[in-house]
Amino acid sequence: MNLYALQLEYAFNERLSLVAMKDGYVDFNPNNTFTNSSGFANIAAGLKYAFILDHANQYALSGSAVIELPTGSQGVFQGKGDGSINLTLQNLKLHNNWQFAGALGLQLPFENDFASSGFASFHVSYEVTPWFIPLVELNYFRVLDSGDGGRRFTKQVAGAVPAVAGFEGADLLNWGAAGSNGAEYATMAVGFRSRLCDQCSIGLAYEFPLTGKQKNITDERFTFDLTYKF
């Protein structure tokens, strides 16, 4: 599954920002069971606010509330349900050449057919040079309340996606798979960033599961991003 997307954050002032966290185009090419498909992902946007912004100690604590609308294509497991809200608490601490960041969040659908989940993420990086900033990330996901397993996404396996998948999609996907209540998995990512100039940087990371692959949507994942500040 390949996702090509744009994320946007626009600061109204030092503390309040508009964030667009999910959009883009999905190219899905499974090995078996499901069929090849492509289409647009759902769109999600909301607000982010810095509760603590301590420049002297290089520390920030912020929260965001993002609404996801079911605007995407069913062939790539989007565009169903009444949408959801994603609530996230994030912190950031800088110390010399070190950067520490963490996040705790909830993904809550507006209807019980889809899964509710929680997640946690931790990031540490060290600036060896502006061109080479190695990083390590740990990510944890847990289904808090499974979906009803009902038929949906009719362009895949006649709508029996939640039953066929047998576990929750997480991240980009929410299948509403029944029986996934309490399911959890963790991943690790290693990579680096390079600052090309004051406004522009690139990043590359390789992510892999730390828990059993049989109940995990992620066998492996590569993430590449280009960031521009304006």
mmCIF file of C-alpha atoms in Angstrom:
data_model
loop_
_atom_site.group_PDB
_atom_site.id
_atom_site.type_symbol
_atom_site.label_atom_id
_atom_site.label_comp_id
_atom_site.label_asym_id
_atom_site.label_seq_id
_atom_site.Cartn_x
_atom_site.Cartn_y
_atom_site.Cartn_z
ATOM 1 C CA MET A 1 0.000 0.000 0.000
ATOM 2 C CA ASN A 2 1.548 3.258 -1.163
ATOM 3 C CA LEU A 3 0.307 6.655 0.041
ATOM 4 C CA TYR A 4 1.251 9.951 -1.614
ATOM 5 C CA ALA A 5 0.068 12.794 0.590
ATOM 6 C CA LEU A 6 0.417 16.432 1.615
ATOM 7 C CA GLN A 7 0.354 17.458 5.282
ATOM 8 C CA LEU A 8 -0.043 21.110 6.181
ATOM 9 C CA GLU A 9 0.316 23.187 9.334
ATOM 10 C CA TYR A 10 -0.439 26.912 9.203
ATOM 11 C CA ALA A 11 0.223 29.026 12.304
ATOM 12 C CA PHE A 12 -2.366 31.717 13.057
ATOM 13 C CA ASN A 13 -0.108 32.855 15.906
ATOM 14 C CA GLU A 14 2.624 31.411 18.135
ATOM 15 C CA ARG A 15 0.241 28.968 19.839
ATOM 16 C CA LEU A 16 -2.672 28.186 17.507
ATOM 17 C CA SER A 17 -2.343 26.359 14.178
ATOM 18 C CA LEU A 18 -4.504 24.826 11.492
ATOM 19 C CA VAL A 19 -3.400 21.254 10.743
ATOM 20 C CA ALA A 20 -4.298 18.993 7.815
ATOM 21 C CA MET A 21 -3.142 15.531 8.870
ATOM 22 C CA LYS A 22 -4.598 13.103 6.348
ATOM 23 C CA ASP A 23 -5.285 13.325 2.610
ATOM 24 C CA GLY A 24 -3.611 12.094 -0.536
ATOM 25 C CA TYR A 25 -3.791 9.258 -3.038
ATOM 26 C CA VAL A 26 -3.528 5.534 -2.238
ATOM 27 C CA ASP A 27 -2.152 2.856 -4.574
ATOM 28 C CA PHE A 28 -3.021 -0.613 -3.219
ATOM 29 C CA ASN A 29 -1.368 -3.754 -4.680
ATOM 30 C CA PRO A 30 -1.974 -6.809 -2.434
ATOM 31 C CA ASN A 31 -0.275 -10.163 -2.926
ATOM 32 C CA ASN A 32 -3.539 -12.080 -2.544
ATOM 33 C CA THR A 33 -7.119 -12.043 -1.152
ATOM 34 C CA PHE A 34 -7.882 -8.393 -1.898
ATOM 35 C CA THR A 35 -7.706 -6.868 -5.391
ATOM 36 C CA ASN A 36 -5.579 -4.081 -6.815
ATOM 37 C CA SER A 37 -7.179 -0.689 -6.378
ATOM 38 C CA SER A 38 -6.323 2.994 -6.162
ATOM 39 C CA GLY A 39 -8.140 6.115 -5.044
ATOM 40 C CA PHE A 40 -8.180 9.028 -2.654
ATOM 41 C CA ALA A 41 -7.798 8.788 1.118
ATOM 42 C CA ASN A 42 -10.175 10.472 3.520
ATOM 43 C CA ILE A 43 -9.520 14.112 4.371
ATOM 44 C CA ALA A 44 -8.771 15.124 7.966
ATOM 45 C CA ALA A 45 -8.112 18.589 9.370
ATOM 46 C CA GLY A 46 -8.395 20.441 12.660
ATOM 47 C CA LEU A 47 -6.679 22.708 15.169
ATOM 48 C CA LYS A 48 -3.499 22.434 17.235
ATOM 49 C CA TYR A 49 -2.817 24.548 20.325
ATOM 50 C CA ALA A 50 0.381 24.909 22.373
ATOM 51 C CA PHE A 51 -0.570 24.827 26.059
ATOM 52 C CA ILE A 52 3.051 25.235 27.148
ATOM 53 C CA LEU A 53 5.612 27.112 25.035
ATOM 54 C CA ASP A 54 8.819 27.564 27.027
ATOM 55 C CA HIS A 55 11.495 29.035 24.767
ATOM 56 C CA ALA A 56 14.054 29.342 27.570
ATOM 57 C CA ASN A 57 13.952 25.607 28.300
ATOM 58 C CA GLN A 58 13.205 24.606 24.689
ATOM 59 C CA TYR A 59 10.051 22.737 25.628
ATOM 60 C CA ALA A 60 6.530 22.646 24.172
ATOM 61 C CA LEU A 61 3.350 20.772 25.055
ATOM 62 C CA SER A 62 0.469 20.921 22.594
ATOM 63 C CA GLY A 63 -2.831 19.250 21.830
ATOM 64 C CA SER A 64 -4.725 18.749 18.593
ATOM 65 C CA ALA A 65 -8.268 17.847 17.613
ATOM 66 C CA VAL A 66 -8.671 16.626 14.040
ATOM 67 C CA ILE A 67 -11.914 15.667 12.282
ATOM 68 C CA GLU A 68 -11.709 12.973 9.584
ATOM 69 C CA LEU A 69 -14.402 13.059 6.907
ATOM 70 C CA PRO A 70 -15.383 9.935 4.883
ATOM 71 C CA THR A 71 -14.480 11.457 1.507
ATOM 72 C CA GLY A 72 -12.183 8.752 0.126
ATOM 73 C CA SER A 73 -12.509 5.752 -2.169
ATOM 74 C CA GLN A 74 -13.981 2.446 -0.958
ATOM 75 C CA GLY A 75 -11.540 0.388 -3.016
ATOM 76 C CA VAL A 76 -8.733 1.547 -0.692
ATOM 77 C CA PHE A 77 -10.863 1.179 2.479
ATOM 78 C CA GLN A 78 -11.940 4.797 2.803
ATOM 79 C CA GLY A 79 -15.180 6.738 2.403
ATOM 80 C CA LYS A 80 -17.436 4.805 4.823
ATOM 81 C CA GLY A 81 -19.066 5.690 8.120
ATOM 82 C CA ASP A 82 -19.765 9.085 9.657
ATOM 83 C CA GLY A 83 -16.156 10.090 10.160
ATOM 84 C CA SER A 84 -14.101 10.299 13.338
ATOM 85 C CA ILE A 85 -12.194 12.604 15.651
ATOM 86 C CA ASN A 86 -8.509 12.171 16.482
ATOM 87 C CA LEU A 87 -7.335 13.686 19.781
ATOM 88 C CA THR A 88 -3.570 13.924 20.352
ATOM 89 C CA LEU A 89 -1.317 15.299 23.082
ATOM 90 C CA GLN A 90 2.230 16.030 21.915
ATOM 91 C CA ASN A 91 5.388 17.229 23.626
ATOM 92 C CA LEU A 92 8.794 18.309 22.364
ATOM 93 C CA LYS A 93 12.051 18.860 24.236
ATOM 94 C CA LEU A 94 15.339 20.080 22.765
ATOM 95 C CA HIS A 95 18.667 19.713 24.575
ATOM 96 C CA ASN A 96 21.887 20.704 22.839
ATOM 97 C CA ASN A 97 21.889 18.527 19.687
ATOM 98 C CA TRP A 98 19.220 16.147 21.018
ATOM 99 C CA GLN A 99 15.520 16.188 20.215
ATOM 100 C CA PHE A 100 12.952 14.218 22.214
ATOM 101 C CA ALA A 101 9.295 14.033 21.190
ATOM 102 C CA GLY A 102 6.292 12.000 22.240
ATOM 103 C CA ALA A 103 2.588 11.692 21.544
ATOM 104 C CA LEU A 104 -0.488 10.083 23.095
ATOM 105 C CA GLY A 105 -3.704 9.887 21.120
ATOM 106 C CA LEU A 106 -7.195 8.537 20.596
ATOM 107 C CA GLN A 107 -8.989 7.727 17.333
ATOM 108 C CA LEU A 108 -12.729 7.841 18.021
ATOM 109 C CA PRO A 109 -15.318 7.141 15.282
ATOM 110 C CA PHE A 110 -18.688 8.899 15.336
ATOM 111 C CA GLU A 111 -20.464 5.524 15.130
ATOM 112 C CA ASN A 112 -19.958 2.145 16.795
ATOM 113 C CA ASP A 113 -19.508 0.232 13.533
ATOM 114 C CA PHE A 114 -15.824 1.179 13.406
ATOM 115 C CA ALA A 115 -13.017 0.607 15.905
ATOM 116 C CA SER A 116 -11.905 3.041 18.594
ATOM 117 C CA SER A 117 -8.196 2.939 19.312
ATOM 118 C CA GLY A 118 -5.389 4.529 21.270
ATOM 119 C CA PHE A 119 -1.766 5.046 20.339
ATOM 120 C CA ALA A 120 1.538 6.247 21.756
ATOM 121 C CA SER A 121 4.710 7.311 19.987
ATOM 122 C CA PHE A 122 8.213 8.272 21.106
ATOM 123 C CA HIS A 123 10.948 9.878 19.000
ATOM 124 C CA VAL A 124 14.604 10.676 19.688
ATOM 125 C CA SER A 125 17.126 12.157 17.287
ATOM 126 C CA TYR A 126 20.628 13.647 17.437
ATOM 127 C CA GLU A 127 22.093 16.215 15.073
ATOM 128 C CA VAL A 128 25.523 14.958 14.095
ATOM 129 C CA THR A 129 25.610 17.571 11.346
ATOM 130 C CA PRO A 130 22.753 19.500 9.675
ATOM 131 C CA TRP A 131 23.047 16.985 6.837
ATOM 132 C CA PHE A 132 22.837 13.900 9.040
ATOM 133 C CA ILE A 133 20.371 13.685 11.934
ATOM 134 C CA PRO A 134 19.805 9.996 12.830
ATOM 135 C CA LEU A 135 16.548 9.094 14.573
ATOM 136 C CA VAL A 136 14.761 6.232 16.320
ATOM 137 C CA GLU A 137 11.016 5.965 16.909
ATOM 138 C CA LEU A 138 8.825 3.559 18.884
ATOM 139 C CA ASN A 139 5.090 3.301 18.146
ATOM 140 C CA TYR A 140 2.357 1.469 20.028
ATOM 141 C CA PHE A 141 -1.248 0.850 18.949
ATOM 142 C CA ARG A 142 -4.167 -0.720 20.846
ATOM 143 C CA VAL A 143 -7.795 -1.332 19.869
ATOM 144 C CA LEU A 144 -9.985 -0.033 22.708
ATOM 145 C CA ASP A 145 -13.326 -1.055 21.222
ATOM 146 C CA SER A 146 -13.655 -3.205 18.095
ATOM 147 C CA GLY A 147 -16.075 -2.531 15.275
ATOM 148 C CA ASP A 148 -19.144 -4.613 14.500
ATOM 149 C CA GLY A 149 -17.551 -6.611 11.677
ATOM 150 C CA GLY A 150 -20.367 -5.597 9.301
ATOM 151 C CA ARG A 151 -20.144 -5.612 5.534
ATOM 152 C CA ARG A 152 -18.534 -2.500 4.052
ATOM 153 C CA PHE A 153 -16.051 -1.405 1.382
ATOM 154 C CA THR A 154 -18.042 -3.260 -1.265
ATOM 155 C CA LYS A 155 -15.344 -2.959 -3.937
ATOM 156 C CA GLN A 156 -13.212 -5.443 -1.983
ATOM 157 C CA VAL A 157 -14.251 -9.112 -1.369
ATOM 158 C CA ALA A 158 -17.945 -8.204 -1.785
ATOM 159 C CA GLY A 159 -17.855 -6.043 1.339
ATOM 160 C CA ALA A 160 -16.606 -8.768 3.719
ATOM 161 C CA VAL A 161 -13.411 -6.823 4.513
ATOM 162 C CA PRO A 162 -13.774 -6.774 8.355
ATOM 163 C CA ALA A 163 -14.268 -10.543 8.459
ATOM 164 C CA VAL A 164 -11.527 -11.367 5.949
ATOM 165 C CA ALA A 165 -8.928 -9.067 7.530
ATOM 166 C CA GLY A 166 -9.395 -10.517 10.995
ATOM 167 C CA PHE A 167 -7.524 -7.651 12.675
ATOM 168 C CA GLU A 168 -7.670 -3.875 12.713
ATOM 169 C CA GLY A 169 -5.968 -1.717 10.121
ATOM 170 C CA ALA A 170 -4.918 1.261 12.292
ATOM 171 C CA ASP A 171 -3.091 4.341 11.078
ATOM 172 C CA LEU A 172 -4.464 5.008 7.582
ATOM 173 C CA LEU A 173 -7.135 2.296 7.839
ATOM 174 C CA ASN A 174 -10.117 1.520 10.075
ATOM 175 C CA TRP A 175 -11.878 -1.665 8.964
ATOM 176 C CA GLY A 176 -14.192 -2.087 11.942
ATOM 177 C CA ALA A 177 -13.086 -5.710 12.301
ATOM 178 C CA ALA A 178 -15.039 -7.627 14.939
ATOM 179 C CA GLY A 179 -13.067 -9.520 17.575
ATOM 180 C CA SER A 180 -10.129 -7.107 17.523
ATOM 181 C CA ASN A 181 -10.965 -5.616 20.933
ATOM 182 C CA GLY A 182 -7.790 -5.363 23.000
ATOM 183 C CA ALA A 183 -5.526 -6.161 20.039
ATOM 184 C CA GLU A 184 -2.191 -4.379 20.234
ATOM 185 C CA TYR A 185 1.070 -4.149 18.397
ATOM 186 C CA ALA A 186 4.263 -2.120 18.436
ATOM 187 C CA THR A 187 6.712 -1.003 15.767
ATOM 188 C CA MET A 188 10.150 0.569 15.630
ATOM 189 C CA ALA A 189 11.470 2.956 13.000
ATOM 190 C CA VAL A 190 15.077 3.941 12.275
ATOM 191 C CA GLY A 191 16.173 6.616 9.850
ATOM 192 C CA PHE A 192 17.602 10.098 9.464
ATOM 193 C CA ARG A 193 16.807 13.668 8.452
ATOM 194 C CA SER A 194 18.879 16.136 6.431
ATOM 195 C CA ARG A 195 18.447 19.905 6.571
ATOM 196 C CA LEU A 196 19.020 21.134 3.042
ATOM 197 C CA CYS A 197 18.511 24.781 4.032
ATOM 198 C CA ASP A 198 16.756 26.793 6.756
ATOM 199 C CA GLN A 199 13.357 26.175 5.156
ATOM 200 C CA CYS A 200 13.741 22.726 3.624
ATOM 201 C CA SER A 201 14.583 19.239 4.924
ATOM 202 C CA ILE A 202 14.142 15.627 3.873
ATOM 203 C CA GLY A 203 13.666 12.473 5.932
ATOM 204 C CA LEU A 204 13.785 8.717 5.397
ATOM 205 C CA ALA A 205 12.753 5.976 7.845
ATOM 206 C CA TYR A 206 12.366 2.193 7.819
ATOM 207 C CA GLU A 207 9.688 0.802 10.159
ATOM 208 C CA PHE A 208 9.198 -2.807 11.232
ATOM 209 C CA PRO A 209 6.982 -4.633 13.774
ATOM 210 C CA LEU A 210 8.189 -5.635 17.233
ATOM 211 C CA THR A 211 5.136 -7.829 17.831
ATOM 212 C CA GLY A 212 3.632 -10.763 15.904
ATOM 213 C CA LYS A 213 3.193 -10.103 12.191
ATOM 214 C CA GLN A 214 0.101 -12.309 11.892
ATOM 215 C CA LYS A 215 -2.025 -9.656 13.661
ATOM 216 C CA ASN A 216 -0.329 -6.604 12.244
ATOM 217 C CA ILE A 217 -1.036 -4.559 9.138
ATOM 218 C CA THR A 218 2.658 -3.566 9.000
ATOM 219 C CA ASP A 219 5.136 -6.102 7.666
ATOM 220 C CA GLU A 220 7.525 -3.275 6.856
ATOM 221 C CA ARG A 221 7.150 0.370 5.878
ATOM 222 C CA PHE A 222 9.328 2.996 4.268
ATOM 223 C CA THR A 223 8.519 6.663 4.842
ATOM 224 C CA PHE A 224 10.043 9.489 2.815
ATOM 225 C CA ASP A 225 9.116 13.112 3.361
ATOM 226 C CA LEU A 226 10.078 16.527 2.101
ATOM 227 C CA THR A 227 9.335 19.393 4.520
ATOM 228 C CA TYR A 228 9.172 23.073 3.573
ATOM 229 C CA LYS A 229 8.631 25.863 6.112
ATOM 230 C CA PHE A 230 7.162 29.165 5.002
#
